[in-house]
mmCIF file of C-alpha atoms and ligand atoms in Angstrom:
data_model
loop_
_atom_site.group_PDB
_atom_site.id
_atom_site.type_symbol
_atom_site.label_atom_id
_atom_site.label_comp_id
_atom_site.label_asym_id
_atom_site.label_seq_id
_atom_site.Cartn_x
_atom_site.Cartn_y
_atom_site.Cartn_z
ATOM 1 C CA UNK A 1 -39.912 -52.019 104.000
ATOM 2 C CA UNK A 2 -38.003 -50.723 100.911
ATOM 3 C CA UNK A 3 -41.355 -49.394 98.671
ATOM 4 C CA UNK A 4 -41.011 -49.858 94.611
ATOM 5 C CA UNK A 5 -42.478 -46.860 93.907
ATOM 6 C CA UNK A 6 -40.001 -44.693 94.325
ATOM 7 C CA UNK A 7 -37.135 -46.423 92.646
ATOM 8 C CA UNK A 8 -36.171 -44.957 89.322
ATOM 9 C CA UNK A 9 -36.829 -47.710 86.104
ATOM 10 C CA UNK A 10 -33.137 -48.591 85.613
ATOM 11 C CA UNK A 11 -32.328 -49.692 89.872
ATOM 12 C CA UNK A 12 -35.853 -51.626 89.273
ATOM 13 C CA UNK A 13 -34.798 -53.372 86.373
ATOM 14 C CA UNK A 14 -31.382 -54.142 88.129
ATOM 15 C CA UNK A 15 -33.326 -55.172 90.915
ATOM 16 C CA UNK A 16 -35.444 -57.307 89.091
ATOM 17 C CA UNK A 17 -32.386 -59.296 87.059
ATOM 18 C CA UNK A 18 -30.837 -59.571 90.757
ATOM 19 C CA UNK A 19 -33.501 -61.205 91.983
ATOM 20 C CA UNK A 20 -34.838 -63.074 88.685
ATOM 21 C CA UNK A 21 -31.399 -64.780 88.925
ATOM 22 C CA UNK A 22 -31.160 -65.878 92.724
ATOM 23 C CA UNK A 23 -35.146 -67.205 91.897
ATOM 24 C CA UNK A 24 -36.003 -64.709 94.778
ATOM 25 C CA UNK A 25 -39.834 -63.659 94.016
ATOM 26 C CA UNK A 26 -39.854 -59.776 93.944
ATOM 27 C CA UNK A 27 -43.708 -59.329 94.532
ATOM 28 C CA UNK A 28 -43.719 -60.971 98.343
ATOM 29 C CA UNK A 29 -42.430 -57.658 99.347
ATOM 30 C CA UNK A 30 -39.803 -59.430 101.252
ATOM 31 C CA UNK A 31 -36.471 -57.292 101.817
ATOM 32 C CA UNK A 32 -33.988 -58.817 99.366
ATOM 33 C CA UNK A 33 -30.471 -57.859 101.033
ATOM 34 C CA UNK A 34 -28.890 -57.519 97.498
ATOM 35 C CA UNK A 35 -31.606 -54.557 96.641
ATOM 36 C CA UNK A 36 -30.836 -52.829 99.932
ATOM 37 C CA UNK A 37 -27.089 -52.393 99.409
ATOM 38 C CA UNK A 38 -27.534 -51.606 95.314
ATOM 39 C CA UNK A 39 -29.385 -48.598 96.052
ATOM 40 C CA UNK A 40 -28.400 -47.165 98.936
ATOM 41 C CA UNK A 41 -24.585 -47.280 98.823
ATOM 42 C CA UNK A 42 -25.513 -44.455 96.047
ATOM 43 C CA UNK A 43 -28.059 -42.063 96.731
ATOM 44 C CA UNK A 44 -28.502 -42.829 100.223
ATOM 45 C CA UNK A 45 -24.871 -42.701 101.159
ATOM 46 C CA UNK A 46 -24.324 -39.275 99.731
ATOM 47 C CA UNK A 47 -27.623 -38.134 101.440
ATOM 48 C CA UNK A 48 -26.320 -38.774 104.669
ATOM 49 C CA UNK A 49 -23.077 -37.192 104.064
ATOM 50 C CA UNK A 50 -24.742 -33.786 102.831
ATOM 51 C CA UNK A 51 -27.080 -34.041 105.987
ATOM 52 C CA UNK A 52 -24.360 -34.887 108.363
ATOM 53 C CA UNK A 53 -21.966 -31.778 106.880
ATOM 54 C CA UNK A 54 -21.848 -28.556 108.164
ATOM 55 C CA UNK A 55 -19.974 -26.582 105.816
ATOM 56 C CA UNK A 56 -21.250 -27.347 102.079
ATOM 57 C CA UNK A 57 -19.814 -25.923 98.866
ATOM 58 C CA UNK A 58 -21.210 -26.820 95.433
ATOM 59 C CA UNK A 59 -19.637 -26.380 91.720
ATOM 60 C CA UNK A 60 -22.254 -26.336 89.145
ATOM 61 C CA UNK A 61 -21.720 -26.233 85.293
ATOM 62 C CA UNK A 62 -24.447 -26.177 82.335
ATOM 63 C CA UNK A 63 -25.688 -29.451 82.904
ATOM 64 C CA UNK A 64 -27.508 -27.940 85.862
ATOM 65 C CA UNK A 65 -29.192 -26.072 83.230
ATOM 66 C CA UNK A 66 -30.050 -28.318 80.777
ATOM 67 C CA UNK A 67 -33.158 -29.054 81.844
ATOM 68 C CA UNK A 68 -34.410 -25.798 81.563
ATOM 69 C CA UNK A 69 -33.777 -25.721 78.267
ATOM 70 C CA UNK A 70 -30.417 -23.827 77.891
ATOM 71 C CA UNK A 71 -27.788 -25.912 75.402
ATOM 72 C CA UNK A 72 -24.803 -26.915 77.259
ATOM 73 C CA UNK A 73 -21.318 -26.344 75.651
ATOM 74 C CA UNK A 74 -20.073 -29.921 75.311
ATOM 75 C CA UNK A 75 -23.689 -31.310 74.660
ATOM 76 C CA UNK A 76 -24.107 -31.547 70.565
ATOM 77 C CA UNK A 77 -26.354 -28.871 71.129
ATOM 78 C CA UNK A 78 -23.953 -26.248 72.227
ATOM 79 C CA UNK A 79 -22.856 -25.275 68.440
ATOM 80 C CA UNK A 80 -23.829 -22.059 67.175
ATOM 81 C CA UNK A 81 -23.339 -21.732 63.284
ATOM 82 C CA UNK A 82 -21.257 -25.083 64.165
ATOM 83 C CA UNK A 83 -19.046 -22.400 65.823
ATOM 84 C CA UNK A 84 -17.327 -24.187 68.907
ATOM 85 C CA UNK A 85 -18.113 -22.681 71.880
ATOM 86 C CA UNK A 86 -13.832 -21.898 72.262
ATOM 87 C CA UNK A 87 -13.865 -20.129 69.329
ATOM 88 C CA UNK A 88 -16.369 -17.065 70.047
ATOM 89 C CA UNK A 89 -15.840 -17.037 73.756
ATOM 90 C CA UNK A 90 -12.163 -15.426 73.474
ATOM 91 C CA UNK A 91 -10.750 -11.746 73.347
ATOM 92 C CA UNK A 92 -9.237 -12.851 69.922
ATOM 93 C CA UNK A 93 -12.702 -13.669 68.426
ATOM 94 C CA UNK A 94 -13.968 -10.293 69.529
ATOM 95 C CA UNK A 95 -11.211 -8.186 68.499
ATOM 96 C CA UNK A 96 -11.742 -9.821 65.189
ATOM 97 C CA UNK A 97 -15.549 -9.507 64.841
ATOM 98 C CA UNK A 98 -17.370 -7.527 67.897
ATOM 99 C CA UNK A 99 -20.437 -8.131 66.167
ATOM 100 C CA UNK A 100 -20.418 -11.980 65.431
ATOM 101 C CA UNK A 101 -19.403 -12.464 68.742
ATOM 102 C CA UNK A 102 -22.321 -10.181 70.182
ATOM 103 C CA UNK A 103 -24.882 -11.968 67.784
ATOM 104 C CA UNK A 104 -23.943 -15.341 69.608
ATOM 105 C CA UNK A 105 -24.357 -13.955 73.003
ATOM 106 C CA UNK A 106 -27.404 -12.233 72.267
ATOM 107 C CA UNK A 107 -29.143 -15.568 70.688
ATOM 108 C CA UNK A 108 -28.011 -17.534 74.051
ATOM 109 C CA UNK A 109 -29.468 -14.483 76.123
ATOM 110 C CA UNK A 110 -33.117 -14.956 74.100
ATOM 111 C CA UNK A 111 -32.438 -18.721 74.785
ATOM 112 C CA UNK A 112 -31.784 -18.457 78.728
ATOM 113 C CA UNK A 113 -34.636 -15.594 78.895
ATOM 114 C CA UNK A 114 -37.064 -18.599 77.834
ATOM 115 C CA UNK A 115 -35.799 -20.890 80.739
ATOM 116 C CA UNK A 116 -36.965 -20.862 83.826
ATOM 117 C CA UNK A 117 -35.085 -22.305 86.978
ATOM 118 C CA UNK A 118 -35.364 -26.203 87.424
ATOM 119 C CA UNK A 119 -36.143 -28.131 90.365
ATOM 120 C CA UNK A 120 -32.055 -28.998 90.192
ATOM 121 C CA UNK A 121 -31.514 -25.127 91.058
ATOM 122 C CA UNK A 122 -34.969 -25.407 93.514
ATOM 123 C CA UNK A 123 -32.736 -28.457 95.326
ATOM 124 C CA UNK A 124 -29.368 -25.854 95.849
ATOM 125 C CA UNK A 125 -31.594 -23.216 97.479
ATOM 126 C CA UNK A 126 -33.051 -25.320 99.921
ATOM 127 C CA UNK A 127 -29.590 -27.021 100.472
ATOM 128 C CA UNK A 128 -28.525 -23.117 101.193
ATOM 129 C CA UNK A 129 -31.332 -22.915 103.747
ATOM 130 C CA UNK A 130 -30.280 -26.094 105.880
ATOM 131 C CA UNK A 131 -26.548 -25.582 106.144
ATOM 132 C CA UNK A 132 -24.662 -22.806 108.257
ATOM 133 C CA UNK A 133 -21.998 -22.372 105.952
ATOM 134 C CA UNK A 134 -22.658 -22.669 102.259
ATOM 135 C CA UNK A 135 -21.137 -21.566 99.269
ATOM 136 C CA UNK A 136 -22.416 -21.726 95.418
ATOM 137 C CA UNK A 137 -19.528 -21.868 92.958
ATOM 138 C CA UNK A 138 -20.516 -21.621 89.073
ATOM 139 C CA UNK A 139 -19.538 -21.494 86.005
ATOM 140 C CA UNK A 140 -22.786 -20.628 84.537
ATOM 141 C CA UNK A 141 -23.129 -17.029 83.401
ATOM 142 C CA UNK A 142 -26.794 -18.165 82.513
ATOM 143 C CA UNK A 143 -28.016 -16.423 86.098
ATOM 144 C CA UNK A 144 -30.642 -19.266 86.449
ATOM 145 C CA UNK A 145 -29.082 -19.695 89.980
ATOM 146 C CA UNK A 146 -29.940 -16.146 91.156
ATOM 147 C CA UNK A 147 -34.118 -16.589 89.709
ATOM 148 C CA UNK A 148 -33.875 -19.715 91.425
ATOM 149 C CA UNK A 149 -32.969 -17.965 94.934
ATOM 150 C CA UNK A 150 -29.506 -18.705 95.731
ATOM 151 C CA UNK A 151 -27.930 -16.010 97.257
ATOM 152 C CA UNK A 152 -23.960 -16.928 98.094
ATOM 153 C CA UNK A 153 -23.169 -17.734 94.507
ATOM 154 C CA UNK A 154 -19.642 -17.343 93.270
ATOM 155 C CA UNK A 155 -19.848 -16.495 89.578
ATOM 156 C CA UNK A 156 -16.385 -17.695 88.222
ATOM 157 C CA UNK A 157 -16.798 -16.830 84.494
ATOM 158 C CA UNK A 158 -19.001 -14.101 85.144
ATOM 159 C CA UNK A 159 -22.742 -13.033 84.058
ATOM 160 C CA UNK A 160 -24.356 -13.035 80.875
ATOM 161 C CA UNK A 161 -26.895 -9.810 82.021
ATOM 162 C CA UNK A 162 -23.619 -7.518 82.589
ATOM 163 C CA UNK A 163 -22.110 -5.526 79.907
ATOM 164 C CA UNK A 164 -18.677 -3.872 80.313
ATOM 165 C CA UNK A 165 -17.518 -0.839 78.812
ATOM 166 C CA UNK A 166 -13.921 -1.285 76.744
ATOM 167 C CA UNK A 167 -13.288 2.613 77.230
ATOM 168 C CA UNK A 168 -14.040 3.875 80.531
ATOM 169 C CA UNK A 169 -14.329 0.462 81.962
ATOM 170 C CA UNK A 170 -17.937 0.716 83.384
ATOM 171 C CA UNK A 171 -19.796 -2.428 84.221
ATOM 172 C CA UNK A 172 -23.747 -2.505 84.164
ATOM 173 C CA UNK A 173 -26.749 -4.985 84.278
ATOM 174 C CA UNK A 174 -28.901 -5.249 81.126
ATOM 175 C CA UNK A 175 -31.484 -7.592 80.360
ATOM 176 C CA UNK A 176 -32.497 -7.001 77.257
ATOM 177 C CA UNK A 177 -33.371 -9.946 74.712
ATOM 178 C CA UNK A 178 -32.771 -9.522 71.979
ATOM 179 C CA UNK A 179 -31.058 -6.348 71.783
ATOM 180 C CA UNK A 180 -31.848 -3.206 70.000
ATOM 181 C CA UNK A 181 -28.453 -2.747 68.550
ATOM 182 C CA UNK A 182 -25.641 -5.057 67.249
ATOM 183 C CA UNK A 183 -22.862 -3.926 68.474
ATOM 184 C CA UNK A 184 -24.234 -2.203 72.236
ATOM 185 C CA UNK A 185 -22.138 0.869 73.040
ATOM 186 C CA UNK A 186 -21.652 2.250 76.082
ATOM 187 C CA UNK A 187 -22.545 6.061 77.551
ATOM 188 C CA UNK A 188 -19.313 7.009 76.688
ATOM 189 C CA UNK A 189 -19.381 6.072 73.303
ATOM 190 C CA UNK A 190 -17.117 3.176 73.692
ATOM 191 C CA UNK A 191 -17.838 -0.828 72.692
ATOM 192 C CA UNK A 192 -19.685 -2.469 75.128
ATOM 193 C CA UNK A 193 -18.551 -6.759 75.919
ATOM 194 C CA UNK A 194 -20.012 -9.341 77.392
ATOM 195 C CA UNK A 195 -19.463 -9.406 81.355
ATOM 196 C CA UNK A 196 -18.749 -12.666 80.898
ATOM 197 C CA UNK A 197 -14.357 -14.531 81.106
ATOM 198 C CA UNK A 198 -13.538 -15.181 77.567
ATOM 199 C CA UNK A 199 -10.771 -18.123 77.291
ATOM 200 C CA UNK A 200 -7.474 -17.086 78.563
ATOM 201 C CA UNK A 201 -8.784 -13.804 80.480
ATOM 202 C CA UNK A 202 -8.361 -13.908 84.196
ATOM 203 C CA UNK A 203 -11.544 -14.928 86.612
ATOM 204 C CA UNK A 204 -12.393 -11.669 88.134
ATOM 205 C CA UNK A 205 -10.316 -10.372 90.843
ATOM 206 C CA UNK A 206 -10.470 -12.975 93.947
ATOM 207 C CA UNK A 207 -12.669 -15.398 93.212
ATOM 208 C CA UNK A 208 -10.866 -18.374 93.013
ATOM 209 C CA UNK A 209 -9.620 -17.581 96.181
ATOM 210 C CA UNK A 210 -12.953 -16.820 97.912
ATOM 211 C CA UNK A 211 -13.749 -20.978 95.541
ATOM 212 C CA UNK A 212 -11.101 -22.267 96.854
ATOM 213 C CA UNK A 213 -11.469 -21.392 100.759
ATOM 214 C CA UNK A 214 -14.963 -22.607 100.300
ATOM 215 C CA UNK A 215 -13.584 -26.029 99.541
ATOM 216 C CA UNK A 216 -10.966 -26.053 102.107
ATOM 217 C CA UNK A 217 -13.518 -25.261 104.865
ATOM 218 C CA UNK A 218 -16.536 -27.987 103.495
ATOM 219 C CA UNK A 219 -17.181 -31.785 104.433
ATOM 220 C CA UNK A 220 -19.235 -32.359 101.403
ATOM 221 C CA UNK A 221 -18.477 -31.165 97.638
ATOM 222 C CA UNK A 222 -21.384 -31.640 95.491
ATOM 223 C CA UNK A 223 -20.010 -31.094 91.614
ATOM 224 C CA UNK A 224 -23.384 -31.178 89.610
ATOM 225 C CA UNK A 225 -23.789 -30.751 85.411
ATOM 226 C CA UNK A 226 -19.784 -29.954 84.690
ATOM 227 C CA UNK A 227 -17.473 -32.013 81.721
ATOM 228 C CA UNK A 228 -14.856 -30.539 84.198
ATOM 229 C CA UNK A 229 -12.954 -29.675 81.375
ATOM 230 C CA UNK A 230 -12.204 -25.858 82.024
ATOM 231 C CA UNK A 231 -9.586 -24.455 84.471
ATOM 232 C CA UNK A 232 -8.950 -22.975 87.381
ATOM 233 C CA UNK A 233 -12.479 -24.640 87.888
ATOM 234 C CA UNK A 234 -12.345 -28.195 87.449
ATOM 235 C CA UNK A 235 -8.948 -27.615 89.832
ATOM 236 C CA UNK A 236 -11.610 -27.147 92.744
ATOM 237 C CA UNK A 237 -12.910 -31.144 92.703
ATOM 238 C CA UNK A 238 -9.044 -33.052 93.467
ATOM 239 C CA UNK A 239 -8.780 -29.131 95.926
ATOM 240 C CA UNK A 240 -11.453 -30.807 97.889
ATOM 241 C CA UNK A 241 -10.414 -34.273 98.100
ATOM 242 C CA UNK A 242 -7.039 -33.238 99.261
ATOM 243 C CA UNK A 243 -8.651 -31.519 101.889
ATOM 244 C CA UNK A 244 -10.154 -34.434 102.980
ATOM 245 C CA UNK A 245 -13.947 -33.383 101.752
ATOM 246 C CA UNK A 246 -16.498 -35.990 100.371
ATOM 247 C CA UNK A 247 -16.827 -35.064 97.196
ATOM 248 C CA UNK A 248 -20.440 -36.116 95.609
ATOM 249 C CA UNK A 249 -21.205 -35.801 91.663
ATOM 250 C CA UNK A 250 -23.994 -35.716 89.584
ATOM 251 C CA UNK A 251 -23.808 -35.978 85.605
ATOM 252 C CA UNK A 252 -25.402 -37.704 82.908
ATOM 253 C CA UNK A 253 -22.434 -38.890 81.990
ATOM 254 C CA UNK A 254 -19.094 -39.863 83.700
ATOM 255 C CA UNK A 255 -16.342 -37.441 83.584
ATOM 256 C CA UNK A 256 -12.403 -36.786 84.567
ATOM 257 C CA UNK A 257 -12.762 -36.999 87.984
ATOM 258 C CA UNK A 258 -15.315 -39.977 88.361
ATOM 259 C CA UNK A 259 -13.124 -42.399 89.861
ATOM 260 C CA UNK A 260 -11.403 -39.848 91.851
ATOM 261 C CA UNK A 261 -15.172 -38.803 93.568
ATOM 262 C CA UNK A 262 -16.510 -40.799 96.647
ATOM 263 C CA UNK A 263 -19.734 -40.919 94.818
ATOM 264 C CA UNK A 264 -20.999 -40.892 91.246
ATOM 265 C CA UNK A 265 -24.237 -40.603 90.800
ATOM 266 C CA UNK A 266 -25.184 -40.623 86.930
ATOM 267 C CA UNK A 267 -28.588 -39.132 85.828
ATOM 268 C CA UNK A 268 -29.987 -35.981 85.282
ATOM 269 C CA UNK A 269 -29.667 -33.296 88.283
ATOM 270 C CA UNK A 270 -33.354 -32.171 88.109
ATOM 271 C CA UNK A 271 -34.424 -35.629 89.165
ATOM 272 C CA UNK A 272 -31.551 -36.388 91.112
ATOM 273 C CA UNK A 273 -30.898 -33.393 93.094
ATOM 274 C CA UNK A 274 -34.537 -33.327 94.712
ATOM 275 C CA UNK A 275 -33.863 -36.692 95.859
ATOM 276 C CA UNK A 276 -30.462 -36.396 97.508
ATOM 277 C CA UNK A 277 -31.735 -32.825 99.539
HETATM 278 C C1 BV8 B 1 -7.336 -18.641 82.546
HETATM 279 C C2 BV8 B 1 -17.774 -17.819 80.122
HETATM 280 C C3 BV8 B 1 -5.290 -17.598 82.944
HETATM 281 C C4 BV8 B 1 -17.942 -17.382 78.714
HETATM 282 C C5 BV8 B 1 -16.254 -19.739 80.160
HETATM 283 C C6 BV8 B 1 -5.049 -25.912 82.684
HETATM 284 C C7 BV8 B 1 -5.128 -26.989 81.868
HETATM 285 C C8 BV8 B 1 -5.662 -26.822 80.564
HETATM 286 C C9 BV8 B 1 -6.134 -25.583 80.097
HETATM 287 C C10 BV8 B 1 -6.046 -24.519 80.927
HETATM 288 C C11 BV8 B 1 -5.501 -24.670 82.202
HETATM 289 N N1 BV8 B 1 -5.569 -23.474 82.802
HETATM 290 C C12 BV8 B 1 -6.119 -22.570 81.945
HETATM 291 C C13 BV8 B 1 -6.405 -23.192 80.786
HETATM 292 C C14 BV8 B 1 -7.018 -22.587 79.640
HETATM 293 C C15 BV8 B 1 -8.539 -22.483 79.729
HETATM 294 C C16 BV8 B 1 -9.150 -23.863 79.766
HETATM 295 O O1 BV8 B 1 -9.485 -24.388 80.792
HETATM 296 N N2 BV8 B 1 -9.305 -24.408 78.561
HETATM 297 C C17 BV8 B 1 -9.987 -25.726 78.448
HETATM 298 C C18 BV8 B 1 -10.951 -25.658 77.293
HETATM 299 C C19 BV8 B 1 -8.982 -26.809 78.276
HETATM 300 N N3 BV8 B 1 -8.955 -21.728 80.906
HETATM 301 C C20 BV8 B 1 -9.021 -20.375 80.769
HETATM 302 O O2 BV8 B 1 -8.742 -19.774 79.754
HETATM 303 C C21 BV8 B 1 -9.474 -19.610 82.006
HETATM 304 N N4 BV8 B 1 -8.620 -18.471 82.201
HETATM 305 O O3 BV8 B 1 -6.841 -19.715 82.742
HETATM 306 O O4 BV8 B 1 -6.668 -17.451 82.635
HETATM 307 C C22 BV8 B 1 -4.796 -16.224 83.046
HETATM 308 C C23 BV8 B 1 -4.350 -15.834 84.260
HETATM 309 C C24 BV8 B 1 -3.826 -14.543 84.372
HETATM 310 C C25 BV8 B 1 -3.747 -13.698 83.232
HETATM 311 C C26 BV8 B 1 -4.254 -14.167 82.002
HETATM 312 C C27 BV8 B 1 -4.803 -15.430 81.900
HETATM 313 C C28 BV8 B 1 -10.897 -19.022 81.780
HETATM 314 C C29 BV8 B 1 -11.878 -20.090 81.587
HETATM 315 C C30 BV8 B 1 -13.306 -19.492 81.533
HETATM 316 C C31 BV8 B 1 -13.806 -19.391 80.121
HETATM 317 N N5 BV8 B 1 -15.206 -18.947 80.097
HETATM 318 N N6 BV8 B 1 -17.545 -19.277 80.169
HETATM 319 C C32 BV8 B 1 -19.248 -17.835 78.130
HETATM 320 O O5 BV8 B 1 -19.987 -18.565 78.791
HETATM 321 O O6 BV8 B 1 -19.508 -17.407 77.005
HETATM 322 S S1 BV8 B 1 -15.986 -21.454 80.243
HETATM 323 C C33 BV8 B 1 -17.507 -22.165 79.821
HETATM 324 O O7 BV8 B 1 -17.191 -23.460 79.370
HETATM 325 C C34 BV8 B 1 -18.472 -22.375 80.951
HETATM 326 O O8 BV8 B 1 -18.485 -21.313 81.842
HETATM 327 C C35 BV8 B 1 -17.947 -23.653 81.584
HETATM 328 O O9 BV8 B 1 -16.894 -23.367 82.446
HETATM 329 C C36 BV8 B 1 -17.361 -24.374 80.414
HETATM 330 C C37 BV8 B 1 -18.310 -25.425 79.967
HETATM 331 O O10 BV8 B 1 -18.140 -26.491 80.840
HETATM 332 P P1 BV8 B 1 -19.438 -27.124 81.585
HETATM 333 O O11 BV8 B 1 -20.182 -26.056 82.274
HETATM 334 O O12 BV8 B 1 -18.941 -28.263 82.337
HETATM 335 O O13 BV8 B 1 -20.374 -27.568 80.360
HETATM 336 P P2 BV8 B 1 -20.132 -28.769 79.326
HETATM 337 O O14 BV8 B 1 -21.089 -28.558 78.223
HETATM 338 O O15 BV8 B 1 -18.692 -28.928 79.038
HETATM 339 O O16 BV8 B 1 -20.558 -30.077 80.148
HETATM 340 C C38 BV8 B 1 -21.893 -30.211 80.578
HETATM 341 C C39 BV8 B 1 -21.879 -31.431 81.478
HETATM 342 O O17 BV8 B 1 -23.188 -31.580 82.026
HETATM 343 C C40 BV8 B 1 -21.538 -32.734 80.766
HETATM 344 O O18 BV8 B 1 -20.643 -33.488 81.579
HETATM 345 C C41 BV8 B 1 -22.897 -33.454 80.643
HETATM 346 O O19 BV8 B 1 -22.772 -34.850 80.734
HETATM 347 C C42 BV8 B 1 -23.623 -32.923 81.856
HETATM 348 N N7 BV8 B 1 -25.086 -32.861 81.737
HETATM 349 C C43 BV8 B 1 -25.820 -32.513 80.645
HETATM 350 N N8 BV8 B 1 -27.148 -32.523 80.954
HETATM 351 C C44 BV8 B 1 -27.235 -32.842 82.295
HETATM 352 C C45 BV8 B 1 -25.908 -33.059 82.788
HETATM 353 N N9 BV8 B 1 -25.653 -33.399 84.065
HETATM 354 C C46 BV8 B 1 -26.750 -33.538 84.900
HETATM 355 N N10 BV8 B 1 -28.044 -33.333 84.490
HETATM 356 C C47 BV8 B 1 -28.330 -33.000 83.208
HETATM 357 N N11 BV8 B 1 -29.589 -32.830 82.841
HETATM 358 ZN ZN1 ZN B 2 -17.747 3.610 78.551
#
């Protein structure tokens, strides 16, 4: 017998308005055929597929971390001294002013150093757990994932905690929040970036590769919290249906590639994802 309790307000409503209009009376606890397909054809559907798949590979963007409190870039709360996101995040901007750019990406890394994983990121590392093969693409540089437990994560654009040297080309983890000095330096003297891919800068050597073989090998391609706006890694979602993959998305909103997915499932990933794993 299909229980109320779980069902989220809105399929309830829908539910109700179903039945309200074919006079079916929803308190007999009766199973209303209408109700069964509604809600299952979404969540259900794309719960089998993940637990009938071997080979998973998920692409995650900032919507994953929303929840924990960490302003997305499309959201209206990705502005930073209403600079766009495109504007600071580029070689150009840097070259211009090191330090603006370094004040930004110090005041996100105070912001993500108050978040703490969600139960969205909880929901990927227990996915990790049940499948064989499985492979964690992102294009957060927010490192939520790693707190959270994953451990095959691909980090497209790179990590907010790594600093690279523009002399002697070093690369090293630091954590600190907010940082002593504006601009950091490096041992050698030289300026220290962001280890992060700036607009028009390369993904690190290989990567898309090691994405896109991930795709190419998986049944099931679960694209959770991205505007899939930003290439090579939007690219990865038609990759996968031309391979022949189910491809499963979660997102407040609809995006690009909604009507190209097998199933769109619009909410918020922290409630969604613990559902569907
Ligand atoms: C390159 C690191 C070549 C830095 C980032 C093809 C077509 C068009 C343009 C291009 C193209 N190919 C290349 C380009 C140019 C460019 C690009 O894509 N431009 C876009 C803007 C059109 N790409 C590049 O420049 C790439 N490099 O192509 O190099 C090359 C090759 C050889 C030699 C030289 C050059 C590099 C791109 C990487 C840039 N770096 N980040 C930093 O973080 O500071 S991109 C950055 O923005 C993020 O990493 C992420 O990728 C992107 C933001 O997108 P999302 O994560 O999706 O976030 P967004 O806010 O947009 O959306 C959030 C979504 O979540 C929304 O849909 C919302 O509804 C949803 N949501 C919100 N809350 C929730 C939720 N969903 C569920 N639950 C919730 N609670
Ligand atoms: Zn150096």
């Amino acid at each position: 017998m299909l229980s109320i309790v779980n069902e989220d307000k809105r399929t309830i409503a829908v539910r109700y308005r179903i039945c309200a209009a074919r006079g079916l009376d929803l308190r007999s606890g009766e199973k209303h055929r209408i109700c069964v397909t509604l809600k299952p054809m979404g969540l259900e559907q794309a719960r089998e597929w993940l637990q009938e798949a071997k080979a998973v590979a998920v692409l995650t963007g900032a919507g994953i971390s929303a929840e924990s409190g960490i302003p997305t870039f499309r959201g209206s709360d990705g502005l930073w001294k209403d600079y766009k996101p495109e504007d600071l995040a580029t070689p150009e901007a840097f070259a211009r002013n090191p330090r603006l750019v370094w004040e930004w990406y110090d005041w996100r890394r105070q912001t993500i150093k108050q978040g703490k994983p969600n139960a969205g990121h909880a929901a990927l590392v227990r996915l990790e757990i049940q499948k064989p093969n499985f492979t964690l693409i992102t294009q957060n540089v927010d490192g939520l994932h790693d707190l959270a437990g994953s451990g095959r994560i691909l980090k497209l654009h790179g990590d907010i905690w790594r600093m690279r040297c523009l002399s002697c080309g070093s690369d090293w983890p630091d954590r600190r929040a907010p940082l002593p000095k504006l601009p950091p330096h490096c041992g050698c003297g030289g300026l220290a970036r962001p280890g992060v891919v700036w607009f028009g800068e390369p993904l690190p050597g290989g990567m898309m590769q090691e994405a896109e073989h991930a795709v190419l090998e998986s049944q099931v391609l679960l694209v959770v919290g991205t505007s899939a706006q930003v290439y090579p890694a939007a690219g990865l979602i038609p990759l996968a249906k031309q391979a022949g993959a189910r491809v499963i998305q979660v997102n407040l909103e609809t995006t690009p590639f909604s009507n190209l997915v097998d199933c769109a499932l619009e909410g918020r990933a922290g409630e969604i994802l613990p559902q569907l794993i």
